[in-house]
Amino acid sequence: MLGLGKRDLTLFAVVAVLALFAPFILNPFPTDSGLAQFNAGYPDLMQRFVIFGILAIGFNILFGLTGYLSFGHAAFLGVGSYSAVWMFKLLSMNVIPAILLSMVMAGLFAVVIGYVSLRRSGIYFSILTLAFAQMSYNLAYSVLTPITNGETGLQITLDDPRILGVSATADGGIPVTNLFGLEMRSFETVAMGPWEFQFSIGYYIAAVIMLISFYVAIRIFRSPFGMMLRAIKSNQNRLYYTGLNARPYTLAAFVISGMYAGLAGGLLACMDPLAGAERMQWTASGEVVLMTILGGAGTLIGPVLGAGFIKYFENIFSKINDQVVHGWVSFLPDGLEDLVVGLIHPFVGKGWHLTLGLLFMLIVIFLPGGLVEGGQRIRNAVSNRRNRNADAAEAQAASQQPPAE
């Protein structure tokens, strides 16, 4: 079905179910509960989960399959955002043309950067991509200001022509991004007892695009092209000895990965039609590297898990302040309570990066395959325990049988 094997089809179905029921899954605590602050089922945050999942899926095609570590993917993310906003300014507020232009422009930019950078491998390739990303950031920030609007960022205004749309709404406001009339920012709140669930059009559009991107990634992984990329990662010199030129394959992987990043950048602009140079900083490139390694480089679902994990920490865990911690340990004596809060303080709130860094170190040391390897170990442990119990039961049943006469 869909050209997928049974295992891949099951994985795709699991991801589809998770994306479809995310508003329920990410809101496990009642609205009036003290733990409601850990709910993540908000439209804006859910959209970020799937958008950065797309970014990580694309990066995994390059890094997970070929082993080429790029520190410049933020450049494609920024190009995608700028392209989408320009489409909103010139054509219409429909997200389809903006998304298509984002992918095309990011792909063309990736061809240029990849053609130069892929002449080297290893750390030299990584440094070249980082250099291109930083040059792109500085160009967007201070040189190409007529195109990028510099430090302020590119945004839509009432003076934009929008030749296939309206420049202003009936009440004189700026029109919003939409999909053939369906506003990206619109959502419905459904109350079920003490729970409240928010269903956003923008989220489900982004989720469908993420599922399509995930499906394409599965087909790439299982294709002869994907096998060739794995061969490059395994031993590129052997390919050259057999007469095969690996560079066209690596360039194709780099361009595909860049187009994924451009798609993610375009979706960010669809969610909020503003493009700034900060999206092209090296920290954004490092973030997608963390997402991929944390989830499991070279796996299909790992980058999606890693993206969700990091974005949850960034948006939820970072909101835990001293007041919240005081509420958790209020049952302790005053002196001990202050001591505990003082010990926890560096790891929460603004210090969430420290907690994430420690978790990343532990995962890299003890789970080199990321969160996916952790899940596989748990599954194997449960399976082995069931097998041992089954063998013990069979041995006991055999011992209780009367001997044959």
mmCIF file of C-alpha atoms in Angstrom:
data_model
loop_
_atom_site.group_PDB
_atom_site.id
_atom_site.type_symbol
_atom_site.label_atom_id
_atom_site.label_comp_id
_atom_site.label_asym_id
_atom_site.label_seq_id
_atom_site.Cartn_x
_atom_site.Cartn_y
_atom_site.Cartn_z
ATOM 1 C CA MET A 1 0.000 0.000 0.000
ATOM 2 C CA LEU A 2 1.340 3.439 -1.005
ATOM 3 C CA GLY A 3 4.436 1.616 -2.221
ATOM 4 C CA LEU A 4 5.542 0.953 1.372
ATOM 5 C CA GLY A 5 6.441 -2.275 3.086
ATOM 6 C CA LYS A 6 4.464 -3.502 6.069
ATOM 7 C CA ARG A 7 6.927 -2.086 8.591
ATOM 8 C CA ASP A 8 7.161 1.313 6.899
ATOM 9 C CA LEU A 9 3.400 1.481 6.467
ATOM 10 C CA THR A 10 2.921 0.803 10.172
ATOM 11 C CA LEU A 11 5.424 3.526 11.042
ATOM 12 C CA PHE A 12 3.707 5.985 8.709
ATOM 13 C CA ALA A 13 0.316 5.129 10.231
ATOM 14 C CA VAL A 14 1.669 5.724 13.740
ATOM 15 C CA VAL A 15 3.036 9.137 12.759
ATOM 16 C CA ALA A 16 -0.259 10.007 11.038
ATOM 17 C CA VAL A 17 -2.277 9.060 14.139
ATOM 18 C CA LEU A 18 0.044 11.069 16.388
ATOM 19 C CA ALA A 19 -0.279 14.109 14.105
ATOM 20 C CA LEU A 20 -4.068 13.759 13.819
ATOM 21 C CA PHE A 21 -4.701 13.416 17.553
ATOM 22 C CA ALA A 22 -1.934 15.788 18.714
ATOM 23 C CA PRO A 23 -4.417 18.253 20.296
ATOM 24 C CA PHE A 24 -5.556 15.438 22.616
ATOM 25 C CA ILE A 25 -2.154 13.825 23.198
ATOM 26 C CA LEU A 26 -0.416 17.096 24.024
ATOM 27 C CA ASN A 27 -3.107 18.196 26.511
ATOM 28 C CA PRO A 28 -3.045 15.392 29.125
ATOM 29 C CA PHE A 29 -3.816 17.622 32.129
ATOM 30 C CA PRO A 30 -7.112 19.428 32.897
ATOM 31 C CA THR A 31 -7.146 23.166 32.218
ATOM 32 C CA ASP A 32 -7.595 24.118 35.883
ATOM 33 C CA SER A 33 -4.956 21.651 37.076
ATOM 34 C CA GLY A 34 -1.642 22.776 38.537
ATOM 35 C CA LEU A 35 0.066 20.669 35.874
ATOM 36 C CA ALA A 36 -1.735 22.399 32.987
ATOM 37 C CA GLN A 37 1.411 24.443 32.363
ATOM 38 C CA PHE A 38 2.974 21.271 30.938
ATOM 39 C CA ASN A 39 0.294 20.988 28.260
ATOM 40 C CA ALA A 40 1.614 21.673 24.772
ATOM 41 C CA GLY A 41 -1.570 21.473 22.725
ATOM 42 C CA TYR A 42 -1.552 25.090 21.603
ATOM 43 C CA PRO A 43 -1.881 25.843 17.866
ATOM 44 C CA ASP A 44 1.313 27.891 17.648
ATOM 45 C CA LEU A 45 3.423 25.320 19.489
ATOM 46 C CA MET A 46 1.954 22.329 17.631
ATOM 47 C CA GLN A 47 2.730 24.022 14.324
ATOM 48 C CA ARG A 48 6.328 24.500 15.443
ATOM 49 C CA PHE A 49 6.538 20.810 16.335
ATOM 50 C CA VAL A 50 5.636 19.688 12.816
ATOM 51 C CA ILE A 51 7.491 22.486 10.977
ATOM 52 C CA PHE A 52 10.769 21.792 12.732
ATOM 53 C CA GLY A 53 10.036 18.100 12.262
ATOM 54 C CA ILE A 54 10.084 18.768 8.502
ATOM 55 C CA LEU A 55 13.385 20.606 8.886
ATOM 56 C CA ALA A 56 14.903 17.689 10.816
ATOM 57 C CA ILE A 57 13.562 15.090 8.357
ATOM 58 C CA GLY A 58 15.267 16.915 5.496
ATOM 59 C CA PHE A 59 18.525 17.321 7.392
ATOM 60 C CA ASN A 60 18.469 13.601 8.180
ATOM 61 C CA ILE A 61 18.408 12.782 4.450
ATOM 62 C CA LEU A 62 21.788 14.481 4.159
ATOM 63 C CA PHE A 63 23.433 13.679 7.485
ATOM 64 C CA GLY A 64 21.743 10.393 8.332
ATOM 65 C CA LEU A 65 22.262 8.788 4.922
ATOM 66 C CA THR A 66 25.499 10.317 3.598
ATOM 67 C CA GLY A 67 27.233 11.280 6.846
ATOM 68 C CA TYR A 68 27.857 14.837 5.599
ATOM 69 C CA LEU A 69 27.359 17.150 8.592
ATOM 70 C CA SER A 70 26.092 20.563 7.519
ATOM 71 C CA PHE A 71 26.142 23.582 9.812
ATOM 72 C CA GLY A 72 24.497 25.796 7.220
ATOM 73 C CA HIS A 73 20.904 24.649 6.953
ATOM 74 C CA ALA A 74 19.673 27.808 8.645
ATOM 75 C CA ALA A 75 20.513 29.638 5.404
ATOM 76 C CA PHE A 76 17.900 27.598 3.519
ATOM 77 C CA LEU A 77 15.402 28.106 6.341
ATOM 78 C CA GLY A 78 15.861 31.872 6.026
ATOM 79 C CA VAL A 79 15.699 31.852 2.228
ATOM 80 C CA GLY A 80 12.420 29.951 2.431
ATOM 81 C CA SER A 81 10.954 32.482 4.861
ATOM 82 C CA TYR A 82 12.017 35.502 2.815
ATOM 83 C CA SER A 83 10.673 33.937 -0.393
ATOM 84 C CA ALA A 84 7.296 33.208 1.202
ATOM 85 C CA VAL A 85 6.900 36.736 2.586
ATOM 86 C CA TRP A 86 7.785 38.239 -0.814
ATOM 87 C CA MET A 87 5.121 36.057 -2.396
ATOM 88 C CA PHE A 88 2.615 37.356 0.177
ATOM 89 C CA LYS A 89 3.639 40.919 -0.672
ATOM 90 C CA LEU A 90 3.545 40.600 -4.453
ATOM 91 C CA LEU A 91 1.018 37.909 -5.373
ATOM 92 C CA SER A 92 -1.542 36.922 -2.727
ATOM 93 C CA MET A 93 -1.910 35.671 0.838
ATOM 94 C CA ASN A 94 -2.571 32.118 -0.352
ATOM 95 C CA VAL A 95 0.041 29.829 1.191
ATOM 96 C CA ILE A 96 0.392 27.446 -1.782
ATOM 97 C CA PRO A 97 2.392 29.786 -4.088
ATOM 98 C CA ALA A 98 4.472 30.909 -1.100
ATOM 99 C CA ILE A 99 5.380 27.346 -0.141
ATOM 100 C CA LEU A 100 6.258 26.401 -3.715
ATOM 101 C CA LEU A 101 8.490 29.453 -4.164
ATOM 102 C CA SER A 102 10.177 28.742 -0.832
ATOM 103 C CA MET A 103 11.154 25.255 -1.944
ATOM 104 C CA VAL A 104 12.331 26.399 -5.388
ATOM 105 C CA MET A 105 14.475 29.266 -4.079
ATOM 106 C CA ALA A 106 15.969 27.157 -1.301
ATOM 107 C CA GLY A 107 16.726 24.407 -3.820
ATOM 108 C CA LEU A 108 18.504 26.820 -6.169
ATOM 109 C CA PHE A 109 20.486 28.269 -3.274
ATOM 110 C CA ALA A 110 21.400 24.735 -2.178
ATOM 111 C CA VAL A 111 22.719 23.944 -5.658
ATOM 112 C CA VAL A 112 25.156 26.858 -5.434
ATOM 113 C CA ILE A 113 26.312 26.155 -1.868
ATOM 114 C CA GLY A 114 26.432 22.398 -2.398
ATOM 115 C CA TYR A 115 28.422 22.632 -5.627
ATOM 116 C CA VAL A 116 31.187 24.471 -3.774
ATOM 117 C CA SER A 117 31.015 22.806 -0.364
ATOM 118 C CA LEU A 118 30.837 19.210 -1.586
ATOM 119 C CA ARG A 119 34.294 19.523 -3.119
ATOM 120 C CA ARG A 120 35.429 18.785 0.423
ATOM 121 C CA SER A 121 34.249 16.267 3.005
ATOM 122 C CA GLY A 122 34.406 15.790 6.730
ATOM 123 C CA ILE A 123 35.115 18.777 8.937
ATOM 124 C CA TYR A 124 36.089 20.906 5.921
ATOM 125 C CA PHE A 125 32.622 20.462 4.435
ATOM 126 C CA SER A 126 31.043 21.421 7.766
ATOM 127 C CA ILE A 127 33.177 24.569 8.016
ATOM 128 C CA LEU A 128 32.322 25.586 4.452
ATOM 129 C CA THR A 129 28.575 25.260 5.080
ATOM 130 C CA LEU A 130 28.923 27.211 8.315
ATOM 131 C CA ALA A 131 30.797 29.953 6.467
ATOM 132 C CA PHE A 132 28.095 30.170 3.787
ATOM 133 C CA ALA A 133 25.378 30.355 6.460
ATOM 134 C CA GLN A 134 27.134 33.167 8.301
ATOM 135 C CA MET A 135 27.714 35.053 5.058
ATOM 136 C CA SER A 136 24.019 34.660 4.267
ATOM 137 C CA TYR A 137 23.096 35.947 7.715
ATOM 138 C CA ASN A 138 25.286 39.030 7.370
ATOM 139 C CA LEU A 139 24.035 39.706 3.857
ATOM 140 C CA ALA A 140 20.433 39.547 5.062
ATOM 141 C CA TYR A 141 21.183 41.618 8.156
ATOM 142 C CA SER A 142 23.158 44.524 6.733
ATOM 143 C CA VAL A 143 23.843 44.301 2.985
ATOM 144 C CA LEU A 144 20.699 43.196 1.166
ATOM 145 C CA THR A 145 18.423 45.463 3.189
ATOM 146 C CA PRO A 146 16.253 46.468 0.166
ATOM 147 C CA ILE A 147 15.301 42.780 -0.116
ATOM 148 C CA THR A 148 15.397 41.661 3.520
ATOM 149 C CA ASN A 149 14.616 44.913 5.375
ATOM 150 C CA GLY A 150 17.696 44.306 7.491
ATOM 151 C CA GLU A 151 17.430 44.227 11.265
ATOM 152 C CA THR A 152 13.685 44.953 11.322
ATOM 153 C CA GLY A 153 12.824 41.970 9.169
ATOM 154 C CA LEU A 154 10.620 41.593 6.118
ATOM 155 C CA GLN A 155 6.893 41.866 6.766
ATOM 156 C CA ILE A 156 3.691 42.525 4.887
ATOM 157 C CA THR A 157 2.145 46.010 4.784
ATOM 158 C CA LEU A 158 -0.961 47.737 3.471
ATOM 159 C CA ASP A 159 1.080 49.216 0.605
ATOM 160 C CA ASP A 160 1.948 45.813 -0.903
ATOM 161 C CA PRO A 161 0.452 45.295 -4.400
ATOM 162 C CA ARG A 162 -0.749 41.667 -4.051
ATOM 163 C CA ILE A 163 -1.824 41.478 -7.690
ATOM 164 C CA LEU A 164 -3.994 38.352 -7.189
ATOM 165 C CA GLY A 165 -5.322 39.282 -3.779
ATOM 166 C CA VAL A 166 -6.454 42.219 -1.695
ATOM 167 C CA SER A 167 -4.056 44.742 -0.191
ATOM 168 C CA ALA A 168 -6.381 45.417 2.740
ATOM 169 C CA THR A 169 -9.423 43.841 4.348
ATOM 170 C CA ALA A 170 -12.860 45.459 4.424
ATOM 171 C CA ASP A 171 -12.110 47.094 7.773
ATOM 172 C CA GLY A 172 -8.768 48.451 6.531
ATOM 173 C CA GLY A 173 -6.586 45.810 8.169
ATOM 174 C CA ILE A 174 -3.783 43.675 6.757
ATOM 175 C CA PRO A 175 -5.084 40.399 5.254
ATOM 176 C CA VAL A 176 -4.014 37.135 6.849
ATOM 177 C CA THR A 177 -2.434 34.053 5.332
ATOM 178 C CA ASN A 178 -4.927 31.466 4.129
ATOM 179 C CA LEU A 179 -5.478 28.358 2.069
ATOM 180 C CA PHE A 180 -8.186 29.260 -0.452
ATOM 181 C CA GLY A 181 -10.034 31.273 2.173
ATOM 182 C CA LEU A 182 -9.271 29.123 5.221
ATOM 183 C CA GLU A 183 -7.310 31.368 7.566
ATOM 184 C CA MET A 184 -4.150 29.798 8.918
ATOM 185 C CA ARG A 185 -4.571 31.386 12.344
ATOM 186 C CA SER A 186 -8.196 30.382 12.896
ATOM 187 C CA PHE A 187 -8.941 27.682 15.461
ATOM 188 C CA GLU A 188 -11.812 26.205 17.434
ATOM 189 C CA THR A 189 -11.788 25.435 21.150
ATOM 190 C CA VAL A 190 -13.706 22.334 22.232
ATOM 191 C CA ALA A 191 -14.411 21.789 25.926
ATOM 192 C CA MET A 192 -14.680 18.209 27.193
ATOM 193 C CA GLY A 193 -15.235 18.245 30.926
ATOM 194 C CA PRO A 194 -12.239 19.917 32.615
ATOM 195 C CA TRP A 195 -10.202 19.715 29.402
ATOM 196 C CA GLU A 196 -10.052 22.228 26.564
ATOM 197 C CA PHE A 197 -8.703 21.226 23.161
ATOM 198 C CA GLN A 198 -7.791 23.641 20.379
ATOM 199 C CA PHE A 199 -8.076 22.594 16.737
ATOM 200 C CA SER A 200 -6.245 24.869 14.322
ATOM 201 C CA ILE A 201 -6.517 24.975 10.539
ATOM 202 C CA GLY A 202 -2.909 26.121 10.314
ATOM 203 C CA TYR A 203 -1.715 23.173 12.366
ATOM 204 C CA TYR A 204 -3.525 20.558 10.291
ATOM 205 C CA ILE A 205 -2.272 22.089 7.034
ATOM 206 C CA ALA A 206 1.284 21.942 8.374
ATOM 207 C CA ALA A 207 0.691 18.409 9.689
ATOM 208 C CA VAL A 208 -0.504 17.167 6.292
ATOM 209 C CA ILE A 209 2.574 18.682 4.648
ATOM 210 C CA MET A 210 4.750 17.028 7.303
ATOM 211 C CA LEU A 211 3.148 13.649 6.580
ATOM 212 C CA ILE A 212 3.785 14.107 2.851
ATOM 213 C CA SER A 213 7.400 15.032 3.628
ATOM 214 C CA PHE A 214 7.742 11.996 5.878
ATOM 215 C CA TYR A 215 6.326 9.729 3.168
ATOM 216 C CA VAL A 216 8.784 11.118 0.604
ATOM 217 C CA ALA A 217 11.629 10.537 3.078
ATOM 218 C CA ILE A 218 10.571 6.901 3.518
ATOM 219 C CA ARG A 219 10.574 6.378 -0.248
ATOM 220 C CA ILE A 220 14.037 7.960 -0.488
ATOM 221 C CA PHE A 221 15.372 5.764 2.319
ATOM 222 C CA ARG A 222 14.113 2.586 0.639
ATOM 223 C CA SER A 223 15.052 3.527 -2.937
ATOM 224 C CA PRO A 224 18.215 2.620 -4.873
ATOM 225 C CA PHE A 225 19.165 6.290 -4.505
ATOM 226 C CA GLY A 226 18.978 5.895 -0.731
ATOM 227 C CA MET A 227 21.118 2.760 -0.907
ATOM 228 C CA MET A 228 23.711 4.701 -2.878
ATOM 229 C CA LEU A 229 23.740 7.414 -0.205
ATOM 230 C CA ARG A 230 24.314 4.762 2.463
ATOM 231 C CA ALA A 231 27.195 3.404 0.410
ATOM 232 C CA ILE A 232 28.729 6.876 0.336
ATOM 233 C CA LYS A 233 28.482 7.044 4.116
ATOM 234 C CA SER A 234 29.942 3.559 4.496
ATOM 235 C CA ASN A 235 32.996 3.952 2.264
ATOM 236 C CA GLN A 236 33.140 6.605 -0.420
ATOM 237 C CA ASN A 237 36.585 5.557 -1.642
ATOM 238 C CA ARG A 238 35.313 2.115 -2.606
ATOM 239 C CA LEU A 239 32.698 3.748 -4.812
ATOM 240 C CA TYR A 240 35.410 5.662 -6.620
ATOM 241 C CA TYR A 241 37.403 2.446 -7.065
ATOM 242 C CA THR A 242 34.391 0.838 -8.763
ATOM 243 C CA GLY A 243 34.152 3.756 -11.184
ATOM 244 C CA LEU A 244 31.135 5.469 -9.593
ATOM 245 C CA ASN A 245 31.178 9.224 -9.032
ATOM 246 C CA ALA A 246 29.579 9.999 -5.676
ATOM 247 C CA ARG A 247 29.380 13.762 -6.105
ATOM 248 C CA PRO A 248 26.110 13.891 -8.121
ATOM 249 C CA TYR A 249 24.429 11.769 -5.450
ATOM 250 C CA THR A 250 25.680 13.894 -2.570
ATOM 251 C CA LEU A 251 24.704 17.080 -4.402
ATOM 252 C CA ALA A 252 21.212 15.684 -5.010
ATOM 253 C CA ALA A 253 20.890 14.778 -1.318
ATOM 254 C CA PHE A 254 22.116 18.254 -0.344
ATOM 255 C CA VAL A 255 19.591 19.961 -2.629
ATOM 256 C CA ILE A 256 16.707 17.784 -1.405
ATOM 257 C CA SER A 257 17.692 18.510 2.174
ATOM 258 C CA GLY A 258 17.872 22.235 1.399
ATOM 259 C CA MET A 259 14.405 22.146 -0.159
ATOM 260 C CA TYR A 260 13.035 20.544 2.998
ATOM 261 C CA ALA A 261 14.586 23.402 4.989
ATOM 262 C CA GLY A 262 13.088 25.933 2.575
ATOM 263 C CA LEU A 263 9.693 24.278 2.995
ATOM 264 C CA ALA A 264 10.019 24.611 6.775
ATOM 265 C CA GLY A 265 10.989 28.268 6.410
ATOM 266 C CA GLY A 266 8.020 28.908 4.138
ATOM 267 C CA LEU A 267 5.651 27.301 6.647
ATOM 268 C CA LEU A 268 7.077 29.466 9.430
ATOM 269 C CA ALA A 269 6.250 32.499 7.308
ATOM 270 C CA CYS A 270 2.762 31.128 6.654
ATOM 271 C CA MET A 271 2.250 30.835 10.392
ATOM 272 C CA ASP A 272 3.589 34.345 11.016
ATOM 273 C CA PRO A 273 4.304 36.425 7.853
ATOM 274 C CA LEU A 274 7.570 37.860 9.101
ATOM 275 C CA ALA A 275 11.077 36.906 7.994
ATOM 276 C CA GLY A 276 14.139 38.016 9.925
ATOM 277 C CA ALA A 277 17.862 37.424 9.598
ATOM 278 C CA GLU A 278 17.936 35.643 12.972
ATOM 279 C CA ARG A 279 16.543 32.531 11.301
ATOM 280 C CA MET A 280 19.824 32.249 9.399
ATOM 281 C CA GLN A 281 22.105 32.369 12.443
ATOM 282 C CA TRP A 282 24.464 29.470 13.153
ATOM 283 C CA THR A 283 22.512 28.630 16.316
ATOM 284 C CA ALA A 284 19.523 27.606 14.170
ATOM 285 C CA SER A 285 21.786 25.288 12.171
ATOM 286 C CA GLY A 286 23.140 23.789 15.381
ATOM 287 C CA GLU A 287 19.614 23.246 16.655
ATOM 288 C CA VAL A 288 18.631 20.999 13.764
ATOM 289 C CA VAL A 289 21.834 18.996 14.299
ATOM 290 C CA LEU A 290 20.809 18.470 17.936
ATOM 291 C CA MET A 291 17.297 17.449 16.881
ATOM 292 C CA THR A 292 18.579 14.798 14.495
ATOM 293 C CA ILE A 293 21.211 13.317 16.804
ATOM 294 C CA LEU A 294 18.916 13.444 19.833
ATOM 295 C CA GLY A 295 16.152 11.571 18.033
ATOM 296 C CA GLY A 296 18.410 9.189 16.140
ATOM 297 C CA ALA A 297 20.388 10.038 13.015
ATOM 298 C CA GLY A 298 19.741 7.714 10.109
ATOM 299 C CA THR A 299 16.342 6.631 11.435
ATOM 300 C CA LEU A 300 13.022 7.693 9.974
ATOM 301 C CA ILE A 301 11.072 8.836 13.012
ATOM 302 C CA GLY A 302 14.045 9.914 15.130
ATOM 303 C CA PRO A 303 14.398 13.482 13.785
ATOM 304 C CA VAL A 304 10.682 14.111 14.339
ATOM 305 C CA LEU A 305 10.983 12.959 17.960
ATOM 306 C CA GLY A 306 14.096 15.066 18.459
ATOM 307 C CA ALA A 307 12.405 18.170 17.056
ATOM 308 C CA GLY A 308 9.406 17.714 19.327
ATOM 309 C CA PHE A 309 11.637 17.084 22.344
ATOM 310 C CA ILE A 310 13.721 20.241 21.880
ATOM 311 C CA LYS A 311 10.774 22.490 21.020
ATOM 312 C CA TYR A 312 8.917 21.226 24.098
ATOM 313 C CA PHE A 313 11.884 22.128 26.290
ATOM 314 C CA GLU A 314 12.207 25.510 24.613
ATOM 315 C CA ASN A 315 8.557 26.504 24.982
ATOM 316 C CA ILE A 316 7.288 24.629 28.055
ATOM 317 C CA PHE A 317 10.198 23.684 30.291
ATOM 318 C CA SER A 318 11.626 27.192 29.976
ATOM 319 C CA LYS A 319 8.483 28.626 31.626
ATOM 320 C CA ILE A 320 9.174 26.904 34.933
ATOM 321 C CA ASN A 321 10.343 29.658 37.299
ATOM 322 C CA ASP A 322 11.181 29.854 40.993
ATOM 323 C CA GLN A 323 7.551 30.521 41.891
ATOM 324 C CA VAL A 324 6.451 27.282 40.223
ATOM 325 C CA VAL A 325 9.207 25.308 41.950
ATOM 326 C CA HIS A 326 8.210 26.852 45.310
ATOM 327 C CA GLY A 327 4.704 25.520 44.696
ATOM 328 C CA TRP A 328 6.073 22.019 44.101
ATOM 329 C CA VAL A 329 8.129 21.881 47.322
ATOM 330 C CA SER A 330 5.917 24.031 49.562
ATOM 331 C CA PHE A 331 5.430 21.089 51.936
ATOM 332 C CA LEU A 332 9.078 21.328 53.027
ATOM 333 C CA PRO A 333 10.300 23.507 55.925
ATOM 334 C CA ASP A 334 11.108 27.072 54.819
ATOM 335 C CA GLY A 335 14.893 26.731 54.996
ATOM 336 C CA LEU A 336 14.931 23.399 53.185
ATOM 337 C CA GLU A 337 12.422 24.687 50.629
ATOM 338 C CA ASP A 338 14.665 27.626 49.733
ATOM 339 C CA LEU A 339 17.657 25.295 49.467
ATOM 340 C CA VAL A 340 15.857 22.952 47.072
ATOM 341 C CA VAL A 341 14.634 25.868 44.961
ATOM 342 C CA GLY A 342 18.172 27.252 44.847
ATOM 343 C CA LEU A 343 19.509 23.898 43.628
ATOM 344 C CA ILE A 344 16.865 23.551 40.914
ATOM 345 C CA HIS A 345 16.990 27.203 39.790
ATOM 346 C CA PRO A 346 19.986 26.873 37.383
ATOM 347 C CA PHE A 347 18.248 24.057 35.466
ATOM 348 C CA VAL A 348 14.825 25.599 34.789
ATOM 349 C CA GLY A 349 13.478 28.809 33.320
ATOM 350 C CA LYS A 350 16.256 30.632 31.504
ATOM 351 C CA GLY A 351 18.595 27.775 32.391
ATOM 352 C CA TRP A 352 16.678 25.200 30.351
ATOM 353 C CA HIS A 353 19.618 25.014 27.939
ATOM 354 C CA LEU A 354 21.733 23.558 30.755
ATOM 355 C CA THR A 355 19.205 20.778 31.366
ATOM 356 C CA LEU A 356 18.945 20.085 27.641
ATOM 357 C CA GLY A 357 22.727 19.983 27.350
ATOM 358 C CA LEU A 358 23.032 17.468 30.193
ATOM 359 C CA LEU A 359 20.320 15.279 28.659
ATOM 360 C CA PHE A 360 22.033 15.491 25.292
ATOM 361 C CA MET A 361 25.338 14.385 26.843
ATOM 362 C CA LEU A 362 23.681 11.427 28.569
ATOM 363 C CA ILE A 363 21.921 10.338 25.386
ATOM 364 C CA VAL A 364 25.068 10.599 23.270
ATOM 365 C CA ILE A 365 27.071 8.606 25.855
ATOM 366 C CA PHE A 366 24.568 5.907 26.746
ATOM 367 C CA LEU A 367 22.221 5.948 23.715
ATOM 368 C CA PRO A 368 24.308 6.761 20.623
ATOM 369 C CA GLY A 369 21.304 5.917 18.471
ATOM 370 C CA GLY A 370 19.189 8.575 20.191
ATOM 371 C CA LEU A 371 15.657 8.254 21.489
ATOM 372 C CA VAL A 372 14.896 5.618 18.870
ATOM 373 C CA GLU A 373 17.614 3.360 20.285
ATOM 374 C CA GLY A 374 16.163 3.872 23.761
ATOM 375 C CA GLY A 375 12.759 2.735 22.531
ATOM 376 C CA GLN A 376 14.297 -0.265 20.795
ATOM 377 C CA ARG A 377 16.114 -1.290 23.985
ATOM 378 C CA ILE A 378 12.896 -1.091 25.988
ATOM 379 C CA ARG A 379 11.053 -3.117 23.358
ATOM 380 C CA ASN A 380 13.801 -5.759 23.271
ATOM 381 C CA ALA A 381 13.863 -5.980 27.073
ATOM 382 C CA VAL A 382 10.093 -6.510 27.200
ATOM 383 C CA SER A 383 10.268 -9.063 24.369
ATOM 384 C CA ASN A 384 13.101 -10.993 26.047
ATOM 385 C CA ARG A 385 11.222 -11.052 29.323
ATOM 386 C CA ARG A 386 8.127 -12.434 27.617
ATOM 387 C CA ASN A 387 10.216 -15.096 25.894
ATOM 388 C CA ARG A 388 11.828 -16.116 29.173
ATOM 389 C CA ASN A 389 8.451 -16.333 30.870
ATOM 390 C CA ALA A 390 7.098 -18.410 27.997
ATOM 391 C CA ASP A 391 10.109 -20.767 28.121
ATOM 392 C CA ALA A 392 9.758 -21.121 31.884
ATOM 393 C CA ALA A 393 6.069 -21.940 31.534
ATOM 394 C CA GLU A 394 6.794 -24.568 28.884
ATOM 395 C CA ALA A 395 9.515 -26.130 31.036
ATOM 396 C CA GLN A 396 7.198 -26.224 34.043
ATOM 397 C CA ALA A 397 4.404 -27.777 32.003
ATOM 398 C CA ALA A 398 6.820 -30.394 30.625
ATOM 399 C CA SER A 399 8.061 -31.271 34.114
ATOM 400 C CA GLN A 400 4.508 -31.843 35.359
ATOM 401 C CA GLN A 401 3.645 -34.323 32.631
ATOM 402 C CA PRO A 402 3.688 -37.980 33.805
ATOM 403 C CA PRO A 403 6.492 -40.089 32.319
ATOM 404 C CA ALA A 404 5.589 -42.281 29.372
ATOM 405 C CA GLU A 405 5.193 -45.998 30.219
#
